[in-house]
Short mmCIF file of C-alpha atoms in Angstrom, two decimals:
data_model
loop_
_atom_site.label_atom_id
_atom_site.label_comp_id
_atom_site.label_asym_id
_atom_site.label_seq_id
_atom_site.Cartn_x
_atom_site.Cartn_y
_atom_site.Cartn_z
CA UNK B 1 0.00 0.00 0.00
CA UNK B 2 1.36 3.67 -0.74
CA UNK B 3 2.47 5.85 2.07
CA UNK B 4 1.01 9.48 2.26
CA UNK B 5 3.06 11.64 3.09
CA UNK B 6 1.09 14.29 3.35
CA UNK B 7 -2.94 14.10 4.18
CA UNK B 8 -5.09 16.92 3.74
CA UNK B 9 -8.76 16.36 4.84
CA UNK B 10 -11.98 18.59 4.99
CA UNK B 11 -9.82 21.95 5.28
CA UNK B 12 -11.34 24.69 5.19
CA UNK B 13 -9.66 28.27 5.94
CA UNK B 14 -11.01 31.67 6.13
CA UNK B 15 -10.01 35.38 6.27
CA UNK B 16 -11.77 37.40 8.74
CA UNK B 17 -11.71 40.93 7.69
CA UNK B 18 -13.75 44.07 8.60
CA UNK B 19 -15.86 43.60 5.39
CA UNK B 20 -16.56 40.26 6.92
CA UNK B 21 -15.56 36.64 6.71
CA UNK B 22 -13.51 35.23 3.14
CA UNK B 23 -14.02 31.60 2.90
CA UNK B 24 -10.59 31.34 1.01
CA UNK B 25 -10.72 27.13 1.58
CA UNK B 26 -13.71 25.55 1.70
CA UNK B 27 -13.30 21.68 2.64
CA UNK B 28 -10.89 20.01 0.53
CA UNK B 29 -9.43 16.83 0.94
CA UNK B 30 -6.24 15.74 -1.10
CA UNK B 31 -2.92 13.60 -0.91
CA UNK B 32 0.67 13.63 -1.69
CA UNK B 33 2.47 10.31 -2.02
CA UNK B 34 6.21 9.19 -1.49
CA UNK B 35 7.98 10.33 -4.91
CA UNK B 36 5.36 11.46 -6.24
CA UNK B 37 4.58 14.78 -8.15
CA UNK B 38 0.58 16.35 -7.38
CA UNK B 39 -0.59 20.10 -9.05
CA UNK B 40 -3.08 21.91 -7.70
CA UNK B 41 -4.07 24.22 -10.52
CA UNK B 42 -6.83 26.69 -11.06
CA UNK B 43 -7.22 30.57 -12.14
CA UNK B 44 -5.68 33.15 -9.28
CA UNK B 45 -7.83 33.39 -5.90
CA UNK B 46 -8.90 29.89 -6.07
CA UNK B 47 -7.54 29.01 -3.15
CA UNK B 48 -4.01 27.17 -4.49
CA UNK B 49 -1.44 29.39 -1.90
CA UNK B 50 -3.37 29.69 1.07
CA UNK B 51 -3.85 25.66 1.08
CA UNK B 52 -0.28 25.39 0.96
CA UNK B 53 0.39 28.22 3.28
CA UNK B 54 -1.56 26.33 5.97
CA UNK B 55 0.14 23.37 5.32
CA UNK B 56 3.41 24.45 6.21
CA UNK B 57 2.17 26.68 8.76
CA UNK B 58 2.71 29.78 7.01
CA UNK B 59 -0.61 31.13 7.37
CA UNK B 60 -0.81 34.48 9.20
CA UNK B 61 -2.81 34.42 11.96
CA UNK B 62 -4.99 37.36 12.17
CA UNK B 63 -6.85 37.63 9.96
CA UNK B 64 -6.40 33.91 8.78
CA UNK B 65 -7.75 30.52 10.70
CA UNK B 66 -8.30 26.83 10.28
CA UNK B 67 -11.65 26.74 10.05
CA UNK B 68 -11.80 22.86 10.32
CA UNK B 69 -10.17 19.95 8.87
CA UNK B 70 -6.89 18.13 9.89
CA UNK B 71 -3.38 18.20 8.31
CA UNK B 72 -1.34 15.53 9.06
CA UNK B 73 2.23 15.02 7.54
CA UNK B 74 4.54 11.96 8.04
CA UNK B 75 1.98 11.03 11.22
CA UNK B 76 2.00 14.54 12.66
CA UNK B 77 -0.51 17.13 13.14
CA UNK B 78 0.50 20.06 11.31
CA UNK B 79 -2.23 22.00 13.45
CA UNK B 80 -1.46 21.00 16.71
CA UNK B 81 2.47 21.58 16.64
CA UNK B 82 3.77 24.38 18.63
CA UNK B 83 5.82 27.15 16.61
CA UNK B 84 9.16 26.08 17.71
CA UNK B 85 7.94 22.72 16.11
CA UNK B 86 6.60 23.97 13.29
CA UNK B 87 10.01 26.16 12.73
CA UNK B 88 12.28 22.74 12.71
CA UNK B 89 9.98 20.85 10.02
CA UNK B 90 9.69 24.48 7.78
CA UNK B 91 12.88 24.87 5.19
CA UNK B 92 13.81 21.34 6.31
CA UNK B 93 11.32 18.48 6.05
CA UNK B 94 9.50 20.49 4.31
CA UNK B 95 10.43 23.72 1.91
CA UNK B 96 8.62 25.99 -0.73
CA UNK B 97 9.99 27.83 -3.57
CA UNK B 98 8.27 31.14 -3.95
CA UNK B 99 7.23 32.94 -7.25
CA UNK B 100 9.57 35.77 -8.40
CA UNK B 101 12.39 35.21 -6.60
CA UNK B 102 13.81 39.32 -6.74
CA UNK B 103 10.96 39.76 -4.15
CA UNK B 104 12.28 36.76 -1.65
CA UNK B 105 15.88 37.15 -1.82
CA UNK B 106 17.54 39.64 0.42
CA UNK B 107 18.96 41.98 -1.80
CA UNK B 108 21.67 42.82 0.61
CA UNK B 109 23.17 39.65 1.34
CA UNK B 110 25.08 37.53 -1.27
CA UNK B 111 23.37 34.50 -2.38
CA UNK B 112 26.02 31.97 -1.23
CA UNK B 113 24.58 33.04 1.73
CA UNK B 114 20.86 32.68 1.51
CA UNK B 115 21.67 29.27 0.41
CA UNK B 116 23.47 28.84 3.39
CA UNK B 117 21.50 30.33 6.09
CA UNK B 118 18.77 27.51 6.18
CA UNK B 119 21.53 24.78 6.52
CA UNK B 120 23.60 26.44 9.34
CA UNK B 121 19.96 26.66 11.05
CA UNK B 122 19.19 23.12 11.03
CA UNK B 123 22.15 21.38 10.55
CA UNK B 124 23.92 23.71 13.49
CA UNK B 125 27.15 23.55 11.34
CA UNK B 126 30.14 26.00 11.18
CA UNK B 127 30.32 28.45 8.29
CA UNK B 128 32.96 25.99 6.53
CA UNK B 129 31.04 23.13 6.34
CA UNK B 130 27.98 25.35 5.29
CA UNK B 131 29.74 26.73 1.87
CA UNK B 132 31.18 23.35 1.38
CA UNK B 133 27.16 22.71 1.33
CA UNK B 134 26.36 25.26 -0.86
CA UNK B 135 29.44 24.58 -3.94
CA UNK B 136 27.54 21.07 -3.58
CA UNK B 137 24.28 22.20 -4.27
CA UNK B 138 24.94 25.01 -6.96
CA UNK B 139 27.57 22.12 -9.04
CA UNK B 140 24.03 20.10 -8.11
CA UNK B 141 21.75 22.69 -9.93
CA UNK B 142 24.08 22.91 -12.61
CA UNK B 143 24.80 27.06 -11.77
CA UNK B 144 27.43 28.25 -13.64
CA UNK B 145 30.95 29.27 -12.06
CA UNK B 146 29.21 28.20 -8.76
CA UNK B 147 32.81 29.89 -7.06
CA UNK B 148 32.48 33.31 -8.49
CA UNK B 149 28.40 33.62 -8.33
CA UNK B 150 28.18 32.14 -4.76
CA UNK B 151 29.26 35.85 -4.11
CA UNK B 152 27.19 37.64 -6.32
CA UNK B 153 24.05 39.92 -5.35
CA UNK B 154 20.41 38.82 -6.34
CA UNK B 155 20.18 41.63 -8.78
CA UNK B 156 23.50 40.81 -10.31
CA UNK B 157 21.86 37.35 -11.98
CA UNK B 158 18.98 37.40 -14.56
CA UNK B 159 16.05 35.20 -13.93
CA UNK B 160 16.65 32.33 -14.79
CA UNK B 161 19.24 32.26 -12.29
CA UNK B 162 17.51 33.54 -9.49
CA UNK B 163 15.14 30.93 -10.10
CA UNK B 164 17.67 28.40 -9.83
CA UNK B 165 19.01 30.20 -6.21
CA UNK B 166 15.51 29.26 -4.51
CA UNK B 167 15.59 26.15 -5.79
CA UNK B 168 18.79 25.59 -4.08
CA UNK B 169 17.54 27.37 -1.18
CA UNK B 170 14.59 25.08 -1.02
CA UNK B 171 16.42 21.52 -1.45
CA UNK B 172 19.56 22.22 0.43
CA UNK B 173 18.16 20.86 3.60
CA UNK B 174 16.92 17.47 1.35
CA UNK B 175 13.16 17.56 2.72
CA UNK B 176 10.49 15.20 1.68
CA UNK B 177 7.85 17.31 0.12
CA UNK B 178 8.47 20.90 -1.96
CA UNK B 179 6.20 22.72 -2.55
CA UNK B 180 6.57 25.00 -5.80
CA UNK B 181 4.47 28.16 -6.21
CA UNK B 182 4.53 29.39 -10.05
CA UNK B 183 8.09 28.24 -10.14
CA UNK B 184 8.22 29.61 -13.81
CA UNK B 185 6.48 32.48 -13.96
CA UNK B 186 7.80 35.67 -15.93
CA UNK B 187 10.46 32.82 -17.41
CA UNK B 188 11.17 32.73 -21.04
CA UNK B 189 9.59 29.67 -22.18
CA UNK B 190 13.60 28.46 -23.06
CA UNK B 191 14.01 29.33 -18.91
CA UNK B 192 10.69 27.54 -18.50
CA UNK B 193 11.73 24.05 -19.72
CA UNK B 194 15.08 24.35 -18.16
CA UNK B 195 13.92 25.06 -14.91
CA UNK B 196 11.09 22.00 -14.96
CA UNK B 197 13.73 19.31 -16.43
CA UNK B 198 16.13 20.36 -13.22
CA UNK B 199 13.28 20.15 -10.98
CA UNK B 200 12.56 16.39 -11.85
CA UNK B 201 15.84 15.54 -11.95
CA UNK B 202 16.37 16.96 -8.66
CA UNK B 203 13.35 14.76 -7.34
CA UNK B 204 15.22 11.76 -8.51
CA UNK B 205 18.17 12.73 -6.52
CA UNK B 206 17.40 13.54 -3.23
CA UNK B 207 14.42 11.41 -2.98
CA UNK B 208 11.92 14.38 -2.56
CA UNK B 209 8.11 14.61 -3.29
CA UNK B 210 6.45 17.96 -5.02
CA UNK B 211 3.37 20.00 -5.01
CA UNK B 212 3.40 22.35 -7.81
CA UNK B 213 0.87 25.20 -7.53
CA UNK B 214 0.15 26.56 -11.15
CA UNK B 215 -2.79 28.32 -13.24
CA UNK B 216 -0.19 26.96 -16.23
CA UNK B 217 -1.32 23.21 -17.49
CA UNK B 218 1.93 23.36 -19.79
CA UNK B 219 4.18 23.65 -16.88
CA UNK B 220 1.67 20.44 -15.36
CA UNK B 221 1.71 18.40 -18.07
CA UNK B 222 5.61 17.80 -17.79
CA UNK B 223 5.54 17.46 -13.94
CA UNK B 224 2.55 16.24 -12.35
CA UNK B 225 1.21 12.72 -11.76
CA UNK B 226 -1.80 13.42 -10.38
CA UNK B 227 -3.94 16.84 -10.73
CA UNK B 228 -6.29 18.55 -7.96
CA UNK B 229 -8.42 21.38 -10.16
CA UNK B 230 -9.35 24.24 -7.65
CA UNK B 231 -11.57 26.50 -8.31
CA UNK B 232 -13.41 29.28 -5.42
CA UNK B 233 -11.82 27.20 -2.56
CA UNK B 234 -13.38 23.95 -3.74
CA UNK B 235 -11.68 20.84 -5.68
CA UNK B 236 -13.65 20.72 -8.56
CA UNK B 237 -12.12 17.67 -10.19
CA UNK B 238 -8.95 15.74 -9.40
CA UNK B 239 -7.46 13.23 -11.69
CA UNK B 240 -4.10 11.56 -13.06
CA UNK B 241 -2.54 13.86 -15.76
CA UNK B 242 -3.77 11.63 -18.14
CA UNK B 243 -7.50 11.98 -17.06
CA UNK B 244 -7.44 15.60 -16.91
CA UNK B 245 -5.81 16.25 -20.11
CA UNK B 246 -7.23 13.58 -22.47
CA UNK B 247 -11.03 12.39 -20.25
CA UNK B 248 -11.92 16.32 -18.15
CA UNK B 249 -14.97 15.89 -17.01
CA UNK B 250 -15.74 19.39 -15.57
CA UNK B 251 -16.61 22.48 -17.37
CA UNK B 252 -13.80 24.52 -15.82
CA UNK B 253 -11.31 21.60 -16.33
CA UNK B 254 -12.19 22.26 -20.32
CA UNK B 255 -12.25 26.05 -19.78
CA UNK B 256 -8.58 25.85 -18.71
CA UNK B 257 -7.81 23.27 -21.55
CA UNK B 258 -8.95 25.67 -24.03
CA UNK B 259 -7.16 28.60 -22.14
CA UNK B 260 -3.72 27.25 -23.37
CA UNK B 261 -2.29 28.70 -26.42
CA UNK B 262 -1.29 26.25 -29.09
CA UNK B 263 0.73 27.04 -32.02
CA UNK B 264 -1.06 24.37 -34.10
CA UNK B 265 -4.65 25.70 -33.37
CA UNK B 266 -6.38 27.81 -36.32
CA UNK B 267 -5.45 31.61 -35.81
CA UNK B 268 -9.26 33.15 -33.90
CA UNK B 269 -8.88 29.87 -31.89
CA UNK B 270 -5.36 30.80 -30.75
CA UNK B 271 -6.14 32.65 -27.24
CA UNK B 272 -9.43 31.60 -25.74
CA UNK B 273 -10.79 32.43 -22.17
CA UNK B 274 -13.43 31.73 -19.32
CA UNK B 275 -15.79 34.31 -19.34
CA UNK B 276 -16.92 35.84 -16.48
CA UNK B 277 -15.34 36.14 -13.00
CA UNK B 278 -14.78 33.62 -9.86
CA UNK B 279 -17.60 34.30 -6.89
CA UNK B 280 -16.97 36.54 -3.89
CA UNK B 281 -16.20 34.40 -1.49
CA UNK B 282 -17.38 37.06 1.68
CA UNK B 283 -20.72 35.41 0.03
CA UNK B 284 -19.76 32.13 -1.38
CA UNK B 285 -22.80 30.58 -3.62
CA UNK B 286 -24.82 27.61 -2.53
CA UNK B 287 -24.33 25.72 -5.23
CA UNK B 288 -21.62 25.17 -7.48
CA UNK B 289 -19.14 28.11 -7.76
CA UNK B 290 -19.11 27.92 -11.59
CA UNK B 291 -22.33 27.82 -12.04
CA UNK B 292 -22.46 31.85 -13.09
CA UNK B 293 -19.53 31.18 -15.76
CA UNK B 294 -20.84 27.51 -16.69
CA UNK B 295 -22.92 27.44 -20.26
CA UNK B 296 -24.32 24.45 -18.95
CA UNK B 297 -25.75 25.49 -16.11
CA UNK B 298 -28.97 24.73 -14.71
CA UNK B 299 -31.01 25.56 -11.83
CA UNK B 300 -29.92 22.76 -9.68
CA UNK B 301 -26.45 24.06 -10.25
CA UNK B 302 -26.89 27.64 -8.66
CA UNK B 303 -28.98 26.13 -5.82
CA UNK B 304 -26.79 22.96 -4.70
CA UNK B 305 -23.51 22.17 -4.82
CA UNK B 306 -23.08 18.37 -6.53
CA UNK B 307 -21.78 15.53 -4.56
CA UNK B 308 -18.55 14.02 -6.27
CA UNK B 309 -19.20 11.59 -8.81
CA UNK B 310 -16.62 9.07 -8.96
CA UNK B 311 -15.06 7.63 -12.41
CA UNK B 312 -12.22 4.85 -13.03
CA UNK B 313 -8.90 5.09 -11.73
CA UNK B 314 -9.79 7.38 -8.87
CA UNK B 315 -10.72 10.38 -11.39
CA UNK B 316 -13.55 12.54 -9.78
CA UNK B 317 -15.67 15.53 -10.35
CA UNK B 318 -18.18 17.70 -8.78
CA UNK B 319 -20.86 18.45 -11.33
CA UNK B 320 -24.75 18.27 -11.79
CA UNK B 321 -23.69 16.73 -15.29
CA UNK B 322 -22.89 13.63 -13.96
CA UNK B 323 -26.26 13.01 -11.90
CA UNK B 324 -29.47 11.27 -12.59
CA UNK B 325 -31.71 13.33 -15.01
CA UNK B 326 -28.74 15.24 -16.54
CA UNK B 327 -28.10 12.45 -19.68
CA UNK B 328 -29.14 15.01 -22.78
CA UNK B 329 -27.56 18.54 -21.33
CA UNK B 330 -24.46 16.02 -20.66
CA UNK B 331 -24.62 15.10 -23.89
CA UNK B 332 -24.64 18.40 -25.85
CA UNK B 333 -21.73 19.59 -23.21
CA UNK B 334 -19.52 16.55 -24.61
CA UNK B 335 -20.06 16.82 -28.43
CA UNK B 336 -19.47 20.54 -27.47
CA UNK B 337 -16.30 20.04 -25.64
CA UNK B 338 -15.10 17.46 -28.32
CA UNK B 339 -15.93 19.59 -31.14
CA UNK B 340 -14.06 22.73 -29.26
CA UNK B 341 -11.29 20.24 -28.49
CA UNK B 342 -10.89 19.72 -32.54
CA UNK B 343 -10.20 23.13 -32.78
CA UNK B 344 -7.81 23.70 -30.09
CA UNK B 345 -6.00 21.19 -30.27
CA UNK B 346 -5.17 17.07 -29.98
CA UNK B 347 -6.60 17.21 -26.41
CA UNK B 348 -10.11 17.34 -27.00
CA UNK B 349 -9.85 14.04 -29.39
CA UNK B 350 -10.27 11.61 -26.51
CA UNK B 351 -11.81 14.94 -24.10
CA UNK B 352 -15.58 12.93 -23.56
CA UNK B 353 -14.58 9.10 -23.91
#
């Protein structure tokens, strides 16, 4: 039987403000296994960082609170550790690369440093031993003259590089689960690539399990085993890579499909979108959350939210589709989604099957 290493049930975590209460998580339940890769992806304010936040025990505390749920990680409860606890699991057993790196890197210290700092704090090594560490870990990430840029100032490396600083930063300490939060974001797509192909390797190496949290399904579809879709603090559909990409059950799950640019679609179908915007979630709806955005919505769908219908292979959704009485609109919403799938691109071939 797999391990979990990580086990997320029924969270649920809110924001309480003076306008009133944001239900930013809303009861999900999800999984990491040893060496494995998981994305949770879905459009900005879905809920993606603030899951993660809590899991590490990032979360700041006002305005934000564990509403309910449990957290457990390699048999402990995340919620019920004390700070000094939480402070010798965070940047060792567990670690997080942040997106754009110019804004988490001290700008004052050299980067040989950074890389250092988390090491000396956990290891309690001298300042030898620690740079020792660190010519290790840049040779590791492939950095170039690893000597002469160990002593080099954030803003004194382009992108690319930076990006491949908080990756070091993050797997220095050799922890079992990263998480990585838009890891390529405002990367060339040349950057891109390069920074995903040393981000599997590197989970080869030093035996570590991901979470990648991404709106971008490219970046997923080269990473992730299994995919959570997230959408208004609910997990809308989750999936292996292959289910979500070639069988998507949900309408959102084909609304970010056909959100990805493709070079070999025809030239009006190049850039499409989801139109509309996510739900306030000081009023969350009763119902589904897509339901406003959802062509196939009907009035079940703004009143209730669906129960999750189960498929093969452990690939679920949450839509009214899927119930009893739904057969025709389900129907029309596949030949639709196949026929929009032609013209986007190969994904939509097998998209209904």
């Amino acid at each position: 039987m797999t391990e979990h290493i990580l086990d997320v049930r029924d969270l649920a975590v809110s924001f309480f403000t003076y306008a009133g209460e944001v239900q930013a998580v809303r009861g999900i339940t999800w999984h990491l296994d040893r060496h494995e890769t998981v994305a949770l992806v879905g459009e900005s304010g879905c809920g993606k960082s603030v899951t993660i936040q809590t899991v590490m025990g990032l979360l700041q505390s006002p305005p934000g609170r564990v509403t309910g749920g449990s957290i457990h990680f390699e048999g402990l409860d995340m919620l019920k550790l004390t700070p000094r606890e939480l402070r010798s699991i965070q940047g060792n057993r567990m670690s997080m690369i942040f997106q754009d790196p110019l804004s988490y890197l001290n700008p004052t210290m050299r980067v040989g440093e950074q890389i250092a700092e988390s090491y000396r704090l956990h290891h309690r090594v001298n300042r030898r031993e620690a740079q020792a560490k660190v010519r290790e870990m840049m040779e590791l990430i492939s950095f170039p003259e690893p000597e002469r840029n160990m002593r080099a100032f954030p803003h004194q490396l382009s992108g690319g590089m930076r990006q491949r600083i908080m990756v070091a930063m993050a797997l220095i300490c050799s922890p079992g689960i990263l998480f990585a939060d838009e890891p390529t974001t405002a990367l060339d797509v040349t950057i891109q690539a390069q920074i995903i192909e040393l981000m599997n390797e590197l989970k080869e190496k030093l035996d570590t399990s991901i979470v990648l949290i991404t709106h971008d399904l490219g970046v997923v579809a080269n990473m992730a085993e299994r995919i959570y879709v997230m959408y208004a603090g609910k997990i809308v559909e989750r999936g292996s890579a292959a289910d979500i990409f070639y069988r998507p059950r949900h309408p959102y799950t084909w609304g970010l499909l056909q959100s990805v640019p493709r070079l070999d679609a025809r030239q009006d179908r190049v850039f499409r979108y989801i139109p509309g915007t996510p739900p306030d979630l000081l009023n969350p709806p009763a119902g589904c959350p897509f339901a406003a955005r959802c062509p196939y919505a009907c009035r079940a769908c703004a009143a209730y939210m669906p129960e999750e219908t189960d498929f093969e292979n452990a690939h679920a959704c949450r839509c009214w589709l899927y119930h009893e009485g739904a057969e025709e609109l389900r129907k029309k919403a596949e030949a639709d989604w196949k026929e929009q799938g032609k013209e986007v691109g190969s994904h939509g071939e097998e998209g209904a099957s």
